[in-house]
XYZ file of C-alpha atoms in Angstrom:
490
model
C 140.521 113.220 41.509
C 143.487 112.401 43.725
C 142.723 115.167 46.086
C 138.986 114.075 46.314
C 140.044 110.778 47.330
C 142.635 112.054 49.835
C 139.636 114.427 51.244
C 137.186 111.338 51.434
C 140.261 109.440 53.196
C 141.203 111.645 55.791
C 137.135 112.346 56.630
C 136.793 108.511 57.111
C 139.676 108.391 59.298
C 138.102 111.451 61.228
C 134.809 109.445 61.655
C 136.943 106.231 62.559
C 138.631 108.120 65.482
C 135.462 109.935 66.606
C 133.617 106.543 66.782
C 135.435 105.266 69.824
C 135.420 108.543 71.526
C 131.604 108.625 71.303
C 131.793 104.975 72.474
C 133.578 106.098 75.471
C 131.584 108.971 76.353
C 128.496 106.851 76.249
C 130.114 104.129 78.417
C 131.810 106.470 80.578
C 129.728 109.694 80.775
C 125.960 108.946 79.636
C 125.597 105.334 81.023
C 124.073 106.444 84.398
C 121.602 108.700 82.488
C 120.740 105.907 80.254
C 120.267 103.196 82.646
C 117.877 105.435 84.699
C 116.108 106.614 81.603
C 112.284 104.787 82.020
C 112.119 104.003 78.387
C 115.244 102.024 78.553
C 113.864 98.217 79.397
C 117.393 96.478 79.430
C 117.526 96.267 83.190
C 113.768 95.105 83.400
C 114.532 92.574 80.794
C 117.914 91.054 82.369
C 115.941 91.157 85.814
C 113.049 88.954 84.720
C 115.190 86.914 82.541
C 115.925 84.354 85.525
C 113.565 83.086 87.894
C 113.550 84.907 91.036
C 114.930 82.917 94.093
C 112.523 81.526 96.569
C 111.263 82.377 100.223
C 110.766 79.499 102.622
C 108.683 79.373 105.520
C 109.556 76.295 107.792
C 112.158 74.942 105.148
C 109.525 75.002 102.346
C 109.122 77.288 99.184
C 105.911 79.735 99.649
C 106.901 81.120 96.284
C 107.528 80.080 92.926
C 108.002 81.604 89.344
C 106.201 81.321 86.092
C 107.602 81.358 82.486
C 105.261 83.673 80.326
C 107.133 83.691 77.320
C 107.252 87.453 77.181
C 109.713 89.911 77.061
C 109.929 90.269 80.766
C 109.938 86.298 81.144
C 109.178 85.198 84.478
C 106.786 86.237 86.803
C 106.179 85.453 90.438
C 103.709 83.168 91.691
C 102.734 82.769 95.364
C 101.678 79.440 97.358
C 99.048 79.911 99.848
C 99.702 83.797 98.972
C 96.958 85.201 101.614
C 98.564 83.457 104.351
C 102.232 84.190 103.854
C 101.447 88.008 102.192
C 102.283 89.663 105.171
C 105.663 88.024 105.439
C 106.558 87.886 101.651
C 105.048 91.144 100.524
C 104.869 90.937 96.553
C 107.202 91.432 93.550
C 105.479 92.903 90.799
C 106.530 94.050 87.242
C 104.375 97.182 87.445
C 104.168 98.047 91.270
C 107.491 97.000 92.549
C 108.383 95.079 95.517
C 107.233 95.375 99.311
C 108.365 93.047 102.579
C 110.794 90.419 102.173
C 110.646 90.698 98.687
C 111.832 94.196 98.921
C 114.201 94.015 101.812
C 116.045 91.171 100.068
C 115.307 92.219 96.508
C 118.847 92.218 95.372
C 119.484 88.624 96.840
C 116.291 87.061 95.284
C 116.536 88.759 91.715
C 120.352 87.642 91.415
C 121.774 91.150 91.328
C 123.544 91.019 94.438
C 127.391 90.834 93.780
C 127.654 88.123 96.369
C 126.048 85.561 94.130
C 128.661 86.128 91.368
C 131.542 83.576 91.594
C 133.644 85.695 89.031
C 132.177 89.113 89.528
C 134.455 90.642 86.768
C 133.168 88.215 84.235
C 129.506 88.975 85.117
C 130.368 93.078 84.550
C 131.722 92.272 81.083
C 128.911 89.576 79.985
C 126.060 91.344 81.658
C 124.589 88.266 82.662
C 122.811 87.459 86.020
C 123.248 84.611 88.201
C 120.125 82.986 89.600
C 118.467 84.575 92.653
C 119.101 83.356 96.106
C 116.717 81.510 98.347
C 115.650 83.662 101.450
C 114.815 81.221 104.610
C 112.402 82.972 106.643
C 112.074 82.344 110.659
C 107.959 81.708 110.280
C 106.874 78.369 111.552
C 103.848 77.267 109.303
C 101.744 76.088 112.126
C 102.022 79.015 114.207
C 101.169 81.192 111.187
C 98.185 79.032 110.130
C 96.781 79.213 113.843
C 96.823 82.951 113.652
C 95.568 83.479 110.140
C 92.550 80.671 110.877
C 92.062 82.468 114.448
C 91.470 85.779 113.062
C 89.264 84.438 110.197
C 89.229 87.104 108.080
C 88.580 89.997 110.801
C 90.520 93.249 110.844
C 93.378 92.726 113.160
C 96.907 91.243 113.556
C 98.531 88.471 115.254
C 102.413 88.111 115.842
C 104.396 85.219 118.047
C 108.173 85.159 118.784
C 110.538 83.072 120.366
C 111.470 85.156 123.483
C 114.976 84.027 123.865
C 115.915 84.518 120.107
C 114.060 87.076 118.677
C 112.742 84.797 115.943
C 109.362 85.780 114.747
C 107.376 82.633 114.411
C 104.243 84.117 112.788
C 103.524 87.495 111.507
C 99.527 87.730 110.257
C 97.848 90.717 108.946
C 94.121 90.495 108.387
C 91.963 90.521 106.144
C 94.867 89.497 103.717
C 95.500 89.317 99.970
C 96.854 87.210 97.014
C 100.262 88.866 96.018
C 99.918 86.811 93.261
C 97.570 88.853 91.289
C 99.862 91.736 91.269
C 102.666 90.153 89.523
C 102.495 90.853 85.878
C 102.045 93.749 83.739
C 98.818 93.435 81.892
C 95.236 94.774 82.595
C 94.432 92.025 85.068
C 97.458 93.470 87.422
C 96.049 96.956 87.193
C 92.580 95.940 87.735
C 93.929 93.843 91.085
C 95.873 96.841 91.838
C 92.857 99.448 91.721
C 90.476 96.791 93.155
C 92.838 96.133 96.344
C 93.340 99.831 97.026
C 89.525 100.506 96.865
C 88.835 97.905 99.713
C 87.976 99.813 103.010
C 89.637 97.007 104.716
C 92.941 97.711 103.286
C 94.063 94.260 102.799
C 97.528 95.180 101.878
C 98.173 97.168 104.976
C 100.424 95.117 107.017
C 98.755 95.461 110.506
C 101.497 93.618 112.462
C 104.077 96.068 111.804
C 102.930 99.139 109.716
C 99.651 99.917 111.973
C 99.923 101.021 115.632
C 97.005 100.808 117.778
C 96.100 102.139 121.408
C 97.487 99.091 123.186
C 94.838 99.697 126.411
C 95.450 97.536 129.263
C 98.184 95.521 127.670
C 100.475 98.201 128.360
C 100.103 97.967 132.106
C 102.719 95.446 132.003
C 105.161 98.226 130.845
C 103.802 100.698 133.587
C 103.901 97.867 136.220
C 107.821 97.054 135.316
C 108.678 100.643 135.701
C 106.991 100.999 139.060
C 109.015 98.056 140.210
C 112.409 98.876 138.804
C 112.094 102.304 140.005
C 111.217 101.109 143.581
C 107.730 102.970 143.362
C 106.097 99.545 144.586
C 108.165 97.021 146.866
C 105.584 94.910 147.712
C 103.288 93.780 145.037
C 100.585 92.364 147.166
C 100.462 95.917 149.326
C 98.017 98.030 148.799
C 98.916 101.054 146.650
C 96.662 104.041 148.541
C 94.758 104.649 145.060
C 91.180 105.562 145.295
C 88.431 104.012 142.680
C 87.462 106.007 140.893
C 90.623 107.904 140.480
C 90.637 111.729 139.752
C 93.259 112.364 137.359
C 95.939 115.049 138.443
C 94.838 118.582 138.027
C 91.480 117.945 136.667
C 88.148 116.966 137.844
C 87.860 113.841 135.522
C 87.253 110.835 137.499
C 89.027 107.699 135.802
C 86.811 104.492 136.701
C 87.313 100.795 136.796
C 85.483 98.041 135.042
C 86.212 95.546 137.610
C 84.948 95.481 141.246
C 87.576 95.942 144.155
C 90.189 97.930 142.668
C 90.207 100.466 145.412
C 93.243 100.797 147.197
C 94.238 97.613 145.553
C 97.560 96.193 145.209
C 99.533 95.824 142.240
C 99.062 92.025 141.848
C 95.290 92.484 142.312
C 95.285 95.271 139.400
C 97.477 93.194 137.061
C 95.199 90.341 137.419
C 91.995 92.306 137.361
C 93.304 95.148 134.933
C 92.301 98.054 137.372
C 93.139 101.423 135.337
C 92.955 103.360 138.635
C 95.899 101.629 140.136
C 98.357 101.671 137.105
C 97.517 105.338 136.068
C 98.342 106.206 139.775
C 101.653 104.436 139.677
C 102.614 105.862 136.231
C 102.408 109.288 137.857
C 104.436 108.504 140.628
C 107.200 106.883 138.302
C 106.932 110.060 136.409
C 107.516 111.061 132.942
C 111.212 110.845 133.013
C 110.891 107.483 134.345
C 108.102 106.507 132.353
C 110.069 107.636 129.183
C 113.169 105.693 129.977
C 111.012 102.314 130.686
C 109.226 102.408 127.443
C 112.695 103.181 125.458
C 114.033 100.054 127.150
C 111.086 98.153 125.734
C 111.572 99.641 122.320
C 108.926 102.397 122.024
C 109.910 105.290 120.063
C 112.510 103.736 118.031
C 112.284 104.665 114.374
C 115.063 102.719 113.558
C 113.616 98.914 113.756
C 113.672 96.683 110.765
C 112.897 92.939 110.669
C 114.165 93.548 107.971
C 111.387 95.253 106.517
C 111.027 98.710 108.377
C 108.878 98.742 111.586
C 106.546 101.772 112.330
C 107.661 103.028 115.651
C 105.217 102.653 118.713
C 104.872 105.962 120.785
C 104.940 107.148 123.985
C 104.645 110.853 124.305
C 107.594 112.583 126.164
C 106.067 115.897 126.848
C 102.875 115.495 128.872
C 101.008 116.866 131.638
C 100.182 114.887 134.821
C 96.844 113.846 133.713
C 97.727 112.881 130.153
C 100.703 110.783 131.907
C 98.357 108.831 133.919
C 96.310 107.972 130.904
C 99.339 107.077 128.887
C 100.417 104.755 131.454
C 97.161 102.419 131.111
C 97.707 102.597 127.238
C 95.605 105.210 126.420
C 95.955 109.018 125.236
C 98.460 109.023 122.672
C 99.988 105.774 123.637
C 100.001 103.319 120.579
C 101.882 100.357 119.649
C 102.384 97.712 116.986
C 101.374 94.270 117.401
C 104.916 93.009 117.128
C 105.829 95.820 119.579
C 103.549 94.236 122.448
C 104.738 90.517 121.574
C 108.024 92.213 122.623
C 106.788 93.313 126.019
C 105.342 89.808 126.551
C 108.793 88.327 125.246
C 110.794 90.711 127.759
C 108.780 89.220 130.721
C 109.115 85.734 129.568
C 112.967 85.937 128.971
C 113.907 87.192 132.506
C 113.935 91.214 131.563
C 116.191 90.601 128.658
C 114.759 91.819 125.289
C 115.708 90.391 121.966
C 115.846 92.462 118.547
C 113.263 90.583 116.377
C 114.254 89.067 113.087
C 112.156 87.627 109.908
C 115.126 86.325 107.698
C 116.760 83.284 109.213
C 119.609 82.688 106.227
C 119.980 83.292 102.727
C 121.624 80.577 100.466
C 122.833 80.255 96.809
C 119.871 78.920 94.474
C 121.170 75.413 94.314
C 121.956 75.505 98.104
C 125.417 74.690 98.415
C 126.364 78.108 99.592
C 125.171 79.944 102.604
C 125.443 83.615 101.993
C 123.938 85.039 104.737
C 122.512 84.786 108.284
C 119.687 86.867 109.583
C 121.074 89.933 111.229
C 120.980 89.373 115.084
C 121.655 91.677 117.945
C 123.028 91.359 121.307
C 119.936 91.430 123.954
C 119.228 94.526 126.007
C 117.840 94.852 129.372
C 114.085 95.884 129.262
C 113.769 95.557 133.336
C 115.204 93.927 135.811
C 115.431 90.145 136.568
C 113.604 89.959 139.705
C 110.709 92.568 138.019
C 110.608 90.046 135.185
C 110.094 87.198 137.650
C 107.338 88.857 139.525
C 105.531 89.968 136.503
C 105.591 86.298 135.198
C 103.662 85.398 138.380
C 101.301 88.062 137.684
C 100.883 87.357 134.181
C 100.066 83.620 135.201
C 97.487 84.628 137.783
C 95.618 86.721 135.046
C 95.310 83.155 132.810
C 94.664 81.123 136.039
C 92.517 83.130 138.180
C 91.524 86.475 136.361
C 90.699 87.864 132.902
C 92.739 85.666 130.599
C 91.452 82.264 131.516
C 90.730 81.476 127.713
C 94.405 81.216 127.021
C 95.033 78.514 129.348
C 96.823 75.346 127.888
C 96.920 71.917 130.138
C 100.565 70.968 129.257
C 101.997 74.369 129.728
C 102.458 77.320 131.971
C 100.915 80.090 130.367
C 101.206 84.390 131.500
C 98.950 86.617 129.711
C 97.321 90.208 130.065
C 94.045 91.356 128.427
C 93.274 94.638 126.894
C 90.324 96.353 125.657
C 91.332 99.656 124.145
C 89.077 102.124 123.491
C 89.406 104.895 120.746
C 87.807 107.150 117.871
C 86.348 110.519 118.817
C 84.699 110.454 122.181
C 85.891 106.662 122.395
C 83.047 106.134 119.797
C 84.906 103.412 117.894
C 84.250 99.723 118.325
C 87.004 98.725 120.924
C 90.022 96.967 120.036
C 90.259 93.420 121.815
C 94.002 92.782 122.630
C 95.926 89.941 124.348
C 99.406 89.323 125.040
C 100.901 86.261 126.355
C 103.668 83.716 126.930
C 103.743 79.908 127.218
C 106.320 77.494 128.996
C 105.817 73.702 128.122
C 105.908 71.876 131.536
C 108.961 69.811 130.246
C 110.826 72.778 128.820
C 113.308 74.954 130.764
C 112.426 78.009 129.327
C 109.051 79.869 127.710
C 108.885 78.694 123.996
C 106.852 81.635 122.512
C 105.308 85.227 123.351
C 102.513 86.405 121.430
C 100.580 89.427 120.847
C 96.879 89.566 119.153
C 94.734 92.357 118.162
C 91.310 92.325 116.872
C 89.787 95.353 115.454
C 86.198 94.452 114.595
C 85.476 91.774 117.443
C 82.325 89.563 116.558
C 80.328 90.569 119.595
C 78.090 93.533 120.965
C 80.278 96.395 122.114
C 79.675 95.915 125.907
C 81.097 92.374 125.385
C 84.026 92.715 123.441
C 87.151 92.053 125.742
C 90.571 90.794 125.121
C 89.828 87.795 127.029
C 87.051 86.842 125.073
C 88.050 87.496 121.444
C 91.729 87.693 121.231
C 93.121 85.192 123.985
C 91.574 82.261 121.986
C 93.495 83.179 119.101
C 96.602 83.420 121.209
C 96.221 80.129 122.707
C 95.917 78.360 119.230
C 99.227 79.940 118.334
C 100.985 79.095 121.496
C 99.750 75.674 121.351
C 101.090 75.333 117.538
C 104.288 77.146 118.655
C 105.286 74.686 121.637
C 104.887 71.542 119.094
C 107.772 72.951 117.111
C 111.050 71.348 117.767
C 113.793 74.129 118.711
C 116.224 75.001 116.261
C 118.507 74.828 119.211
């Protein structure tokens, strides 16, 4: 009997000794694998146990949280969801996060260690602090002007502050309500399927995730390259370019849509958008010179984030002479995001200095008592010489005051612009894209306050009447008017 008791006691002691060993193994060895196991919902439960921090535009929240009383307790809601969806993205318990919701997810969800005043206690208690608030640089009036102007047509519009890089508006159209994707139920799944099935792709962020042939708006880049390289020393002197212009090494004749382009000057070519002059100048600058110029403007940069990643705008680095000529007027394989073309206008407006764009202004604790981070800002880099920028400003003003961009004029501001109508598709069979890039400086201001790019994919006009000046310039005008009424943060 005593022997049995001793054996039972020894076995119990062995089990007691094994228990902490097993607990330590689970905590130290298996913890990572268990956390990654899809069947483990502790992480998700903790993630949605507290309300998510807010995203702000113009100092006001454009997001919120709804207490569902379910295991995944708080769901995201959006105020004016379609208006701000290209900025906020969505936060879904089923489909993850996008845009600012994704880029600042750790702060918004309360997972970032910077939010814990006592990090060690947080690790021991496994508690999660309230999410931080993320203030964006978006100005609601400018955002609304772009959204209203596009009116549901496919396209995008971007506005930036040339002197700082603050993104004042980021609109993609048509848009969607991100709130319909927040939950886990049947409604969210059906909404996801329906949005993805639409041919208009409302969840595609056309402002930063879609590139287009920039058409004649790209001529500003080529003009800057020609002036900086000394290929053109007098903007009003004839360039010796015939119209039509036979592309180098081919028999293909490049025509002009405007009269008077034969042997035109650079100034006339910008004002009336002569293809021949800028194509010829691109070949005179040469492939390497053009490659260096577009790099200074930000083309072919795969690392741009605002903080969401931006697809790189493209200018080929290996081309024949005829391809270089077409690329120099925004055709062939040259493509750009609307954000990229807004930066081109901004560099001209800012004396040739290009500010890296950013969308997050600051991050604060949920109660607003602590500023946790400021939006990442970078030193300006020079896209063109200051004299080149000054001359291009004058030429862009002529476009609005005397040329193809008259629809962008404002009575109380100096406005510079450039129109573009971009052919695309097999044999240029697609409906042309209407482009307009511009900047504006109020008469009582010391510097331009806004630079804008607008692209309209499906302009409401017969094919032959589609133009950047007619379809995109009025939207840019409304955005610039709204931006110039916003008090400067400086």
